[in-house]
Amino acid sequence: MKDVHPPLVSGLSVLAPRYRAVLSDVWGVLHNGMTAFRPAHEALSAYRAGGGKVVLITNAPRPAGPIHQQLAGYGVPRHAYDDIVTSGDVTRDLLATRPERAVIHIGPDRDLTLYDGLPGRLADDAAGEIVSVTGLLDDDIESPDDYRDRLAALAARKLPMVCANPDIVVERGDKLVWCAGALARLYEEFGGEVIMLGKPFRPIYDAARARIEALCSGSLGNRDILAIGDGLPTDIRGADAQGFDVLFVTGGIHAADFGDPEAPDLALVAARLRSEGLGAAAVMPRLVW
């Protein structure tokens, strides 16, 4: 149900009977990059206890394996979800099919698991044939401007770029940090070709649907799946484009736009959805059961 005036609901329990499966965002819904939101993972656990399936869908630019470990470190229990689909997963699938084999990695070393087992090799800027961006090397102190010269030089050589995380920024604790999407946007400004993966783009949703249907042992209609997210340009736009009903968690990355984070002004929410050409089935400041 696409509605620019979505109702405020008290919890996931109000919506749960309508859906066989949930696609939930991770960063901003289940944790803030430092600690888990306990009511959120308890809500997903309760949904699963009632027979629903939960697949987490995240723009993390690493395979699912390390994300399981990361979530456990934040305090998200394994029983809160059935499976994870990451932007890293779909990036690996794409890189495995590309003819280029010398990959220039832009991002922190923690993302190097992205390339494990792939047929290509990592290369420096001079020898590289394709750029794979997962983020900034040190997003605590760097900004996209620090990469202008490097990106301009790579774009001038007509190297394609694969962006493993379309997010522009995310919250880490109480601050915003730059993500790979910001570098990809700058690369496009220099005339470079960018292949965007992860939310809001279709490949990650195709992968997530396949996981859900495997869990449910059969095909599901769009209206059998509820997408939960806090990011308008990624979570909400992506799910909306795929025809899924959306639960918009307003207290995440856009919290400051809607008044009191714990009591969003629905008129402001509606105006923002209208301006973005988006809709939602329901609104909740934080994910709770």
PDB file of C-alpha atoms in Angstrom:
ATOM      1  CA  MET A   1       0.000   0.000   0.000  1.00  0.00           C
ATOM      2  CA  LYS A   2       1.596   3.251  -1.182  1.00  0.00           C
ATOM      3  CA  ASP A   3       0.391   6.192   0.887  1.00  0.00           C
ATOM      4  CA  VAL A   4       1.886   9.665   1.227  1.00  0.00           C
ATOM      5  CA  HIS A   5      -0.132   9.989   4.457  1.00  0.00           C
ATOM      6  CA  PRO A   6       0.853   6.742   6.198  1.00  0.00           C
ATOM      7  CA  PRO A   7      -0.559   6.089   9.663  1.00  0.00           C
ATOM      8  CA  LEU A   8       1.583   6.079  12.770  1.00  0.00           C
ATOM      9  CA  VAL A   9       1.451   2.564  14.238  1.00  0.00           C
ATOM     10  CA  SER A  10       2.379   1.461  17.736  1.00  0.00           C
ATOM     11  CA  GLY A  11       4.465  -1.509  16.708  1.00  0.00           C
ATOM     12  CA  LEU A  12       5.267  -4.213  14.187  1.00  0.00           C
ATOM     13  CA  SER A  13       2.635  -6.410  15.834  1.00  0.00           C
ATOM     14  CA  VAL A  14      -0.063  -4.239  14.222  1.00  0.00           C
ATOM     15  CA  LEU A  15       1.225  -5.039  10.740  1.00  0.00           C
ATOM     16  CA  ALA A  16       2.605  -8.544  11.232  1.00  0.00           C
ATOM     17  CA  PRO A  17      -0.553 -10.556  10.376  1.00  0.00           C
ATOM     18  CA  ARG A  18      -0.615  -9.083   6.855  1.00  0.00           C
ATOM     19  CA  TYR A  19       2.809 -10.374   5.773  1.00  0.00           C
ATOM     20  CA  ARG A  20       4.629 -13.667   5.400  1.00  0.00           C
ATOM     21  CA  ALA A  21       8.089 -12.118   5.370  1.00  0.00           C
ATOM     22  CA  VAL A  22      10.004  -9.010   6.356  1.00  0.00           C
ATOM     23  CA  LEU A  23      12.949  -7.389   4.600  1.00  0.00           C
ATOM     24  CA  SER A  24      14.621  -5.257   7.238  1.00  0.00           C
ATOM     25  CA  ASP A  25      17.324  -2.661   6.898  1.00  0.00           C
ATOM     26  CA  VAL A  26      20.157  -2.977   9.404  1.00  0.00           C
ATOM     27  CA  TRP A  27      22.078   0.256  10.041  1.00  0.00           C
ATOM     28  CA  GLY A  28      19.610   2.807  11.419  1.00  0.00           C
ATOM     29  CA  VAL A  29      16.962   0.215  12.234  1.00  0.00           C
ATOM     30  CA  LEU A  30      18.778  -2.506  14.203  1.00  0.00           C
ATOM     31  CA  HIS A  31      21.862  -0.570  15.298  1.00  0.00           C
ATOM     32  CA  ASN A  32      23.554   2.816  14.988  1.00  0.00           C
ATOM     33  CA  GLY A  33      27.013   1.605  14.062  1.00  0.00           C
ATOM     34  CA  MET A  34      27.999   1.248  17.700  1.00  0.00           C
ATOM     35  CA  THR A  35      25.272  -0.591  19.600  1.00  0.00           C
ATOM     36  CA  ALA A  36      22.120  -2.558  18.889  1.00  0.00           C
ATOM     37  CA  PHE A  37      18.603  -1.223  19.393  1.00  0.00           C
ATOM     38  CA  ARG A  38      17.201  -3.924  21.635  1.00  0.00           C
ATOM     39  CA  PRO A  39      13.478  -3.218  21.019  1.00  0.00           C
ATOM     40  CA  ALA A  40      14.126  -3.515  17.275  1.00  0.00           C
ATOM     41  CA  HIS A  41      15.741  -6.937  17.323  1.00  0.00           C
ATOM     42  CA  GLU A  42      13.162  -8.092  19.875  1.00  0.00           C
ATOM     43  CA  ALA A  43      10.452  -7.046  17.406  1.00  0.00           C
ATOM     44  CA  LEU A  44      11.984  -9.147  14.635  1.00  0.00           C
ATOM     45  CA  SER A  45      12.402 -12.082  17.024  1.00  0.00           C
ATOM     46  CA  ALA A  46       8.719 -11.842  17.963  1.00  0.00           C
ATOM     47  CA  TYR A  47       7.736 -11.746  14.300  1.00  0.00           C
ATOM     48  CA  ARG A  48       9.762 -14.882  13.624  1.00  0.00           C
ATOM     49  CA  ALA A  49       8.252 -16.586  16.662  1.00  0.00           C
ATOM     50  CA  GLY A  50       4.852 -16.064  15.025  1.00  0.00           C
ATOM     51  CA  GLY A  51       5.973 -17.878  11.876  1.00  0.00           C
ATOM     52  CA  GLY A  52       7.217 -14.974   9.752  1.00  0.00           C
ATOM     53  CA  LYS A  53      10.544 -14.996   7.933  1.00  0.00           C
ATOM     54  CA  VAL A  54      13.094 -12.203   8.312  1.00  0.00           C
ATOM     55  CA  VAL A  55      15.842 -11.400   5.832  1.00  0.00           C
ATOM     56  CA  LEU A  56      18.122  -8.479   6.604  1.00  0.00           C
ATOM     57  CA  ILE A  57      19.070  -6.373   3.598  1.00  0.00           C
ATOM     58  CA  THR A  58      22.050  -4.099   4.011  1.00  0.00           C
ATOM     59  CA  ASN A  59      24.337  -1.912   1.959  1.00  0.00           C
ATOM     60  CA  ALA A  60      27.336  -3.266   3.852  1.00  0.00           C
ATOM     61  CA  PRO A  61      30.064  -3.711   1.198  1.00  0.00           C
ATOM     62  CA  ARG A  62      31.195  -7.079   2.536  1.00  0.00           C
ATOM     63  CA  PRO A  63      29.867 -10.630   2.182  1.00  0.00           C
ATOM     64  CA  ALA A  64      27.233 -11.813   4.629  1.00  0.00           C
ATOM     65  CA  GLY A  65      29.656 -13.860   6.755  1.00  0.00           C
ATOM     66  CA  PRO A  66      31.482 -10.920   8.348  1.00  0.00           C
ATOM     67  CA  ILE A  67      28.162  -9.095   8.839  1.00  0.00           C
ATOM     68  CA  HIS A  68      26.836 -11.933  11.006  1.00  0.00           C
ATOM     69  CA  GLN A  69      29.895 -11.438  13.189  1.00  0.00           C
ATOM     70  CA  GLN A  70      29.523  -7.660  13.221  1.00  0.00           C
ATOM     71  CA  LEU A  71      25.875  -7.859  14.260  1.00  0.00           C
ATOM     72  CA  ALA A  72      26.717 -10.243  17.076  1.00  0.00           C
ATOM     73  CA  GLY A  73      29.370  -7.790  18.245  1.00  0.00           C
ATOM     74  CA  TYR A  74      26.819  -4.989  18.360  1.00  0.00           C
ATOM     75  CA  GLY A  75      24.407  -7.186  20.319  1.00  0.00           C
ATOM     76  CA  VAL A  76      21.946  -8.313  17.627  1.00  0.00           C
ATOM     77  CA  PRO A  77      21.165 -11.986  18.387  1.00  0.00           C
ATOM     78  CA  ARG A  78      21.150 -14.579  15.623  1.00  0.00           C
ATOM     79  CA  HIS A  79      17.575 -15.598  16.419  1.00  0.00           C
ATOM     80  CA  ALA A  80      16.332 -12.161  15.323  1.00  0.00           C
ATOM     81  CA  TYR A  81      16.656 -13.032  11.628  1.00  0.00           C
ATOM     82  CA  ASP A  82      16.788 -15.927   9.177  1.00  0.00           C
ATOM     83  CA  ASP A  83      19.359 -14.669   6.705  1.00  0.00           C
ATOM     84  CA  ILE A  84      21.261 -11.635   5.399  1.00  0.00           C
ATOM     85  CA  VAL A  85      21.716 -10.268   1.894  1.00  0.00           C
ATOM     86  CA  THR A  86      24.428  -7.642   1.544  1.00  0.00           C
ATOM     87  CA  SER A  87      25.498  -5.210  -1.103  1.00  0.00           C
ATOM     88  CA  GLY A  88      28.821  -7.017  -0.900  1.00  0.00           C
ATOM     89  CA  ASP A  89      27.148 -10.246  -1.995  1.00  0.00           C
ATOM     90  CA  VAL A  90      25.736  -8.725  -5.177  1.00  0.00           C
ATOM     91  CA  THR A  91      28.998  -6.866  -5.812  1.00  0.00           C
ATOM     92  CA  ARG A  92      30.904 -10.151  -5.711  1.00  0.00           C
ATOM     93  CA  ASP A  93      28.420 -11.665  -8.152  1.00  0.00           C
ATOM     94  CA  LEU A  94      29.008  -8.796 -10.570  1.00  0.00           C
ATOM     95  CA  LEU A  95      32.806  -8.705 -10.269  1.00  0.00           C
ATOM     96  CA  ALA A  96      32.934 -12.441 -10.949  1.00  0.00           C
ATOM     97  CA  THR A  97      31.339 -11.847 -14.354  1.00  0.00           C
ATOM     98  CA  ARG A  98      33.320  -8.776 -15.433  1.00  0.00           C
ATOM     99  CA  PRO A  99      36.107  -9.133 -18.001  1.00  0.00           C
ATOM    100  CA  GLU A 100      38.391  -6.814 -16.029  1.00  0.00           C
ATOM    101  CA  ARG A 101      40.641  -8.717 -13.630  1.00  0.00           C
ATOM    102  CA  ALA A 102      42.843  -5.986 -12.109  1.00  0.00           C
ATOM    103  CA  VAL A 103      40.712  -4.346  -9.405  1.00  0.00           C
ATOM    104  CA  ILE A 104      41.516  -1.008  -7.767  1.00  0.00           C
ATOM    105  CA  HIS A 105      40.060  -1.100  -4.270  1.00  0.00           C
ATOM    106  CA  ILE A 106      39.058   2.192  -2.649  1.00  0.00           C
ATOM    107  CA  GLY A 107      38.021   1.695   0.945  1.00  0.00           C
ATOM    108  CA  PRO A 108      39.190   0.423   4.322  1.00  0.00           C
ATOM    109  CA  ASP A 109      41.059  -2.847   4.761  1.00  0.00           C
ATOM    110  CA  ARG A 110      38.121  -4.322   6.681  1.00  0.00           C
ATOM    111  CA  ASP A 111      36.292  -4.600   3.339  1.00  0.00           C
ATOM    112  CA  LEU A 112      38.955  -6.731   1.634  1.00  0.00           C
ATOM    113  CA  THR A 113      36.943  -9.907   2.330  1.00  0.00           C
ATOM    114  CA  LEU A 114      34.792  -8.693  -0.555  1.00  0.00           C
ATOM    115  CA  TYR A 115      37.390 -10.079  -2.982  1.00  0.00           C
ATOM    116  CA  ASP A 116      38.158 -13.423  -1.329  1.00  0.00           C
ATOM    117  CA  GLY A 117      37.919 -16.223  -3.868  1.00  0.00           C
ATOM    118  CA  LEU A 118      37.152 -13.994  -6.840  1.00  0.00           C
ATOM    119  CA  PRO A 119      39.071 -14.595 -10.106  1.00  0.00           C
ATOM    120  CA  GLY A 120      40.590 -11.111 -10.218  1.00  0.00           C
ATOM    121  CA  ARG A 121      43.463  -9.530  -8.311  1.00  0.00           C
ATOM    122  CA  LEU A 122      43.941  -6.255  -6.499  1.00  0.00           C
ATOM    123  CA  ALA A 123      46.028  -3.686  -8.325  1.00  0.00           C
ATOM    124  CA  ASP A 124      47.297  -0.160  -7.845  1.00  0.00           C
ATOM    125  CA  ASP A 125      45.868   2.815  -9.707  1.00  0.00           C
ATOM    126  CA  ALA A 126      48.397   2.589 -12.536  1.00  0.00           C
ATOM    127  CA  ALA A 127      47.728  -1.083 -13.339  1.00  0.00           C
ATOM    128  CA  GLY A 128      44.031  -1.286 -12.500  1.00  0.00           C
ATOM    129  CA  GLU A 129      41.284  -2.011 -15.014  1.00  0.00           C
ATOM    130  CA  ILE A 130      38.194  -1.431 -12.855  1.00  0.00           C
ATOM    131  CA  VAL A 131      37.528   0.537  -9.654  1.00  0.00           C
ATOM    132  CA  SER A 132      35.682  -1.032  -6.729  1.00  0.00           C
ATOM    133  CA  VAL A 133      34.703   1.486  -4.053  1.00  0.00           C
ATOM    134  CA  THR A 134      33.503   0.312  -0.643  1.00  0.00           C
ATOM    135  CA  GLY A 135      33.996   3.516   1.333  1.00  0.00           C
ATOM    136  CA  LEU A 136      36.549   6.029   2.525  1.00  0.00           C
ATOM    137  CA  LEU A 137      39.809   4.738   3.931  1.00  0.00           C
ATOM    138  CA  ASP A 138      39.218   6.585   7.226  1.00  0.00           C
ATOM    139  CA  ASP A 139      35.678   7.912   7.415  1.00  0.00           C
ATOM    140  CA  ASP A 140      36.294   9.426  10.846  1.00  0.00           C
ATOM    141  CA  ILE A 141      38.515  12.141   9.410  1.00  0.00           C
ATOM    142  CA  GLU A 142      38.181  12.074   5.608  1.00  0.00           C
ATOM    143  CA  SER A 143      35.601  13.548   3.255  1.00  0.00           C
ATOM    144  CA  PRO A 144      34.954  13.009  -0.461  1.00  0.00           C
ATOM    145  CA  ASP A 145      37.001  16.132  -1.221  1.00  0.00           C
ATOM    146  CA  ASP A 146      40.112  14.228  -0.137  1.00  0.00           C
ATOM    147  CA  TYR A 147      39.567  11.918  -3.122  1.00  0.00           C
ATOM    148  CA  ARG A 148      38.917  14.487  -5.843  1.00  0.00           C
ATOM    149  CA  ASP A 149      42.293  14.307  -7.571  1.00  0.00           C
ATOM    150  CA  ARG A 150      42.480  10.519  -7.456  1.00  0.00           C
ATOM    151  CA  LEU A 151      38.948  10.049  -8.765  1.00  0.00           C
ATOM    152  CA  ALA A 152      39.411  12.640 -11.499  1.00  0.00           C
ATOM    153  CA  ALA A 153      42.514  10.806 -12.721  1.00  0.00           C
ATOM    154  CA  LEU A 154      40.775   7.427 -12.753  1.00  0.00           C
ATOM    155  CA  ALA A 155      37.707   8.835 -14.504  1.00  0.00           C
ATOM    156  CA  ALA A 156      39.937  10.405 -17.158  1.00  0.00           C
ATOM    157  CA  ARG A 157      41.192   6.895 -17.993  1.00  0.00           C
ATOM    158  CA  LYS A 158      37.564   5.759 -18.576  1.00  0.00           C
ATOM    159  CA  LEU A 159      37.776   3.030 -15.932  1.00  0.00           C
ATOM    160  CA  PRO A 160      34.380   1.714 -14.848  1.00  0.00           C
ATOM    161  CA  MET A 161      33.568   1.970 -11.142  1.00  0.00           C
ATOM    162  CA  VAL A 162      31.543  -0.554  -9.148  1.00  0.00           C
ATOM    163  CA  CYS A 163      30.022   1.033  -6.042  1.00  0.00           C
ATOM    164  CA  ALA A 164      29.487  -1.582  -3.344  1.00  0.00           C
ATOM    165  CA  ASN A 165      27.560   0.754  -1.034  1.00  0.00           C
ATOM    166  CA  PRO A 166      25.256   3.392  -2.558  1.00  0.00           C
ATOM    167  CA  ASP A 167      24.704   5.140   0.800  1.00  0.00           C
ATOM    168  CA  ILE A 168      25.907   8.741   0.818  1.00  0.00           C
ATOM    169  CA  VAL A 169      26.087   8.978   4.624  1.00  0.00           C
ATOM    170  CA  VAL A 170      25.110   6.847   7.618  1.00  0.00           C
ATOM    171  CA  GLU A 171      24.803   7.544  11.308  1.00  0.00           C
ATOM    172  CA  ARG A 172      27.547   6.276  13.579  1.00  0.00           C
ATOM    173  CA  GLY A 173      26.450   6.966  17.099  1.00  0.00           C
ATOM    174  CA  ASP A 174      25.462  10.622  17.097  1.00  0.00           C
ATOM    175  CA  LYS A 175      27.303  11.736  13.964  1.00  0.00           C
ATOM    176  CA  LEU A 176      27.087  11.216  10.210  1.00  0.00           C
ATOM    177  CA  VAL A 177      29.944   9.597   8.290  1.00  0.00           C
ATOM    178  CA  TRP A 178      30.541   9.515   4.539  1.00  0.00           C
ATOM    179  CA  CYS A 179      29.998   6.304   2.559  1.00  0.00           C
ATOM    180  CA  ALA A 180      30.996   4.916  -0.831  1.00  0.00           C
ATOM    181  CA  GLY A 181      27.972   6.450  -2.541  1.00  0.00           C
ATOM    182  CA  ALA A 182      29.449   9.903  -1.965  1.00  0.00           C
ATOM    183  CA  LEU A 183      32.617   8.897  -3.838  1.00  0.00           C
ATOM    184  CA  ALA A 184      30.575   7.331  -6.647  1.00  0.00           C
ATOM    185  CA  ARG A 185      28.582  10.545  -6.999  1.00  0.00           C
ATOM    186  CA  LEU A 186      31.811  12.512  -7.324  1.00  0.00           C
ATOM    187  CA  TYR A 187      33.144  10.028  -9.884  1.00  0.00           C
ATOM    188  CA  GLU A 188      30.036  10.594 -12.002  1.00  0.00           C
ATOM    189  CA  GLU A 189      30.606  14.338 -11.782  1.00  0.00           C
ATOM    190  CA  PHE A 190      34.008  13.719 -13.367  1.00  0.00           C
ATOM    191  CA  GLY A 191      32.317  11.805 -16.188  1.00  0.00           C
ATOM    192  CA  GLY A 192      33.130   8.347 -14.910  1.00  0.00           C
ATOM    193  CA  GLU A 193      30.894   5.308 -15.469  1.00  0.00           C
ATOM    194  CA  VAL A 194      29.418   4.000 -12.198  1.00  0.00           C
ATOM    195  CA  ILE A 195      27.621   0.696 -11.651  1.00  0.00           C
ATOM    196  CA  MET A 196      25.591   1.061  -8.467  1.00  0.00           C
ATOM    197  CA  LEU A 197      24.777  -1.998  -6.372  1.00  0.00           C
ATOM    198  CA  GLY A 198      22.816  -2.372  -3.160  1.00  0.00           C
ATOM    199  CA  LYS A 199      19.705  -0.431  -2.207  1.00  0.00           C
ATOM    200  CA  PRO A 200      17.805   1.163  -3.950  1.00  0.00           C
ATOM    201  CA  PHE A 201      18.839  -0.847  -7.010  1.00  0.00           C
ATOM    202  CA  ARG A 202      17.173  -4.004  -8.218  1.00  0.00           C
ATOM    203  CA  PRO A 203      19.978  -6.622  -7.964  1.00  0.00           C
ATOM    204  CA  ILE A 204      19.970  -6.691  -4.169  1.00  0.00           C
ATOM    205  CA  TYR A 205      16.179  -6.999  -4.075  1.00  0.00           C
ATOM    206  CA  ASP A 206      16.240  -9.872  -6.555  1.00  0.00           C
ATOM    207  CA  ALA A 207      18.762 -11.635  -4.319  1.00  0.00           C
ATOM    208  CA  ALA A 208      16.701 -10.911  -1.200  1.00  0.00           C
ATOM    209  CA  ARG A 209      13.490 -12.174  -2.800  1.00  0.00           C
ATOM    210  CA  ALA A 210      15.257 -15.398  -3.795  1.00  0.00           C
ATOM    211  CA  ARG A 211      16.352 -15.907  -0.161  1.00  0.00           C
ATOM    212  CA  ILE A 212      12.857 -15.244   1.151  1.00  0.00           C
ATOM    213  CA  GLU A 213      11.221 -17.600  -1.338  1.00  0.00           C
ATOM    214  CA  ALA A 214      13.716 -20.324  -0.439  1.00  0.00           C
ATOM    215  CA  LEU A 215      12.836 -19.855   3.240  1.00  0.00           C
ATOM    216  CA  CYS A 216       9.115 -19.924   2.477  1.00  0.00           C
ATOM    217  CA  SER A 217       9.428 -22.862   0.050  1.00  0.00           C
ATOM    218  CA  GLY A 218       7.574 -21.056  -2.719  1.00  0.00           C
ATOM    219  CA  SER A 219       6.979 -17.815  -4.541  1.00  0.00           C
ATOM    220  CA  LEU A 220       5.587 -14.769  -2.744  1.00  0.00           C
ATOM    221  CA  GLY A 221       3.700 -11.804  -4.098  1.00  0.00           C
ATOM    222  CA  ASN A 222       4.914  -8.296  -3.467  1.00  0.00           C
ATOM    223  CA  ARG A 223       2.168  -7.755  -0.903  1.00  0.00           C
ATOM    224  CA  ASP A 224       3.370 -10.745   1.114  1.00  0.00           C
ATOM    225  CA  ILE A 225       6.567  -8.854   1.968  1.00  0.00           C
ATOM    226  CA  LEU A 226       7.002  -5.861   4.269  1.00  0.00           C
ATOM    227  CA  ALA A 227      10.171  -3.791   3.860  1.00  0.00           C
ATOM    228  CA  ILE A 228      11.419  -1.881   6.906  1.00  0.00           C
ATOM    229  CA  GLY A 229      13.886   0.972   6.624  1.00  0.00           C
ATOM    230  CA  ASP A 230      14.884   4.472   7.668  1.00  0.00           C
ATOM    231  CA  GLY A 231      16.630   5.839   4.570  1.00  0.00           C
ATOM    232  CA  LEU A 232      14.443   7.553   1.976  1.00  0.00           C
ATOM    233  CA  PRO A 233      16.915   7.413  -0.959  1.00  0.00           C
ATOM    234  CA  THR A 234      17.852   3.773  -0.322  1.00  0.00           C
ATOM    235  CA  ASP A 235      15.465   1.725   1.828  1.00  0.00           C
ATOM    236  CA  ILE A 236      12.210   3.478   1.032  1.00  0.00           C
ATOM    237  CA  ARG A 237      12.877   4.255  -2.629  1.00  0.00           C
ATOM    238  CA  GLY A 238      14.205   0.782  -3.331  1.00  0.00           C
ATOM    239  CA  ALA A 239      11.338  -1.085  -1.692  1.00  0.00           C
ATOM    240  CA  ASP A 240       8.783   1.276  -3.207  1.00  0.00           C
ATOM    241  CA  ALA A 241      10.212   0.675  -6.682  1.00  0.00           C
ATOM    242  CA  GLN A 242       9.943  -3.082  -6.156  1.00  0.00           C
ATOM    243  CA  GLY A 243       6.292  -2.803  -5.149  1.00  0.00           C
ATOM    244  CA  PHE A 244       6.757  -3.822  -1.512  1.00  0.00           C
ATOM    245  CA  ASP A 245       4.801  -2.273   1.333  1.00  0.00           C
ATOM    246  CA  VAL A 246       7.116  -0.122   3.445  1.00  0.00           C
ATOM    247  CA  LEU A 247       7.341   0.589   7.156  1.00  0.00           C
ATOM    248  CA  PHE A 248       9.191   3.895   7.409  1.00  0.00           C
ATOM    249  CA  VAL A 249      11.259   4.171  10.603  1.00  0.00           C
ATOM    250  CA  THR A 250      11.483   7.948  10.931  1.00  0.00           C
ATOM    251  CA  GLY A 251      13.851   8.076  13.912  1.00  0.00           C
ATOM    252  CA  GLY A 252      16.885   6.992  11.915  1.00  0.00           C
ATOM    253  CA  ILE A 253      18.937   9.045   9.493  1.00  0.00           C
ATOM    254  CA  HIS A 254      16.100  11.550   8.843  1.00  0.00           C
ATOM    255  CA  ALA A 255      15.071  12.008  12.487  1.00  0.00           C
ATOM    256  CA  ALA A 256      15.955  15.708  12.573  1.00  0.00           C
ATOM    257  CA  ASP A 257      13.608  16.397   9.643  1.00  0.00           C
ATOM    258  CA  PHE A 258      10.384  15.433  11.397  1.00  0.00           C
ATOM    259  CA  GLY A 259      10.416  17.231  14.753  1.00  0.00           C
ATOM    260  CA  ASP A 260      10.603  15.152  17.927  1.00  0.00           C
ATOM    261  CA  PRO A 261      12.432  11.923  16.979  1.00  0.00           C
ATOM    262  CA  GLU A 262      10.150   9.930  19.256  1.00  0.00           C
ATOM    263  CA  ALA A 263       6.939  11.611  18.057  1.00  0.00           C
ATOM    264  CA  PRO A 264       7.331  12.524  14.376  1.00  0.00           C
ATOM    265  CA  ASP A 265       5.159  15.246  12.902  1.00  0.00           C
ATOM    266  CA  LEU A 266       3.068  13.292  10.385  1.00  0.00           C
ATOM    267  CA  ALA A 267       2.420  16.408   8.311  1.00  0.00           C
ATOM    268  CA  LEU A 268       6.172  16.793   7.831  1.00  0.00           C
ATOM    269  CA  VAL A 269       6.500  13.101   6.998  1.00  0.00           C
ATOM    270  CA  ALA A 270       3.716  13.334   4.411  1.00  0.00           C
ATOM    271  CA  ALA A 271       5.220  16.451   2.844  1.00  0.00           C
ATOM    272  CA  ARG A 272       8.611  14.767   2.547  1.00  0.00           C
ATOM    273  CA  LEU A 273       7.184  11.604   1.017  1.00  0.00           C
ATOM    274  CA  ARG A 274       5.211  13.670  -1.457  1.00  0.00           C
ATOM    275  CA  SER A 275       8.267  15.709  -2.430  1.00  0.00           C
ATOM    276  CA  GLU A 276      10.280  12.515  -2.967  1.00  0.00           C
ATOM    277  CA  GLY A 277       7.505  10.817  -4.939  1.00  0.00           C
ATOM    278  CA  LEU A 278       7.409   7.991  -2.401  1.00  0.00           C
ATOM    279  CA  GLY A 279       4.865   6.320  -0.172  1.00  0.00           C
ATOM    280  CA  ALA A 280       4.719   4.036   2.847  1.00  0.00           C
ATOM    281  CA  ALA A 281       2.227   1.681   4.438  1.00  0.00           C
ATOM    282  CA  ALA A 282       2.970   2.897   7.956  1.00  0.00           C
ATOM    283  CA  VAL A 283       5.290   5.027  10.066  1.00  0.00           C
ATOM    284  CA  MET A 284       7.039   4.266  13.348  1.00  0.00           C
ATOM    285  CA  PRO A 285       9.700   6.369  15.107  1.00  0.00           C
ATOM    286  CA  ARG A 286      11.637   3.248  16.166  1.00  0.00           C
ATOM    287  CA  LEU A 287      11.099  -0.381  15.357  1.00  0.00           C
ATOM    288  CA  VAL A 288       9.304  -2.045  18.266  1.00  0.00           C
ATOM    289  CA  TRP A 289       6.948  -4.983  18.577  1.00  0.00           C
TER     290      TRP A 289
END
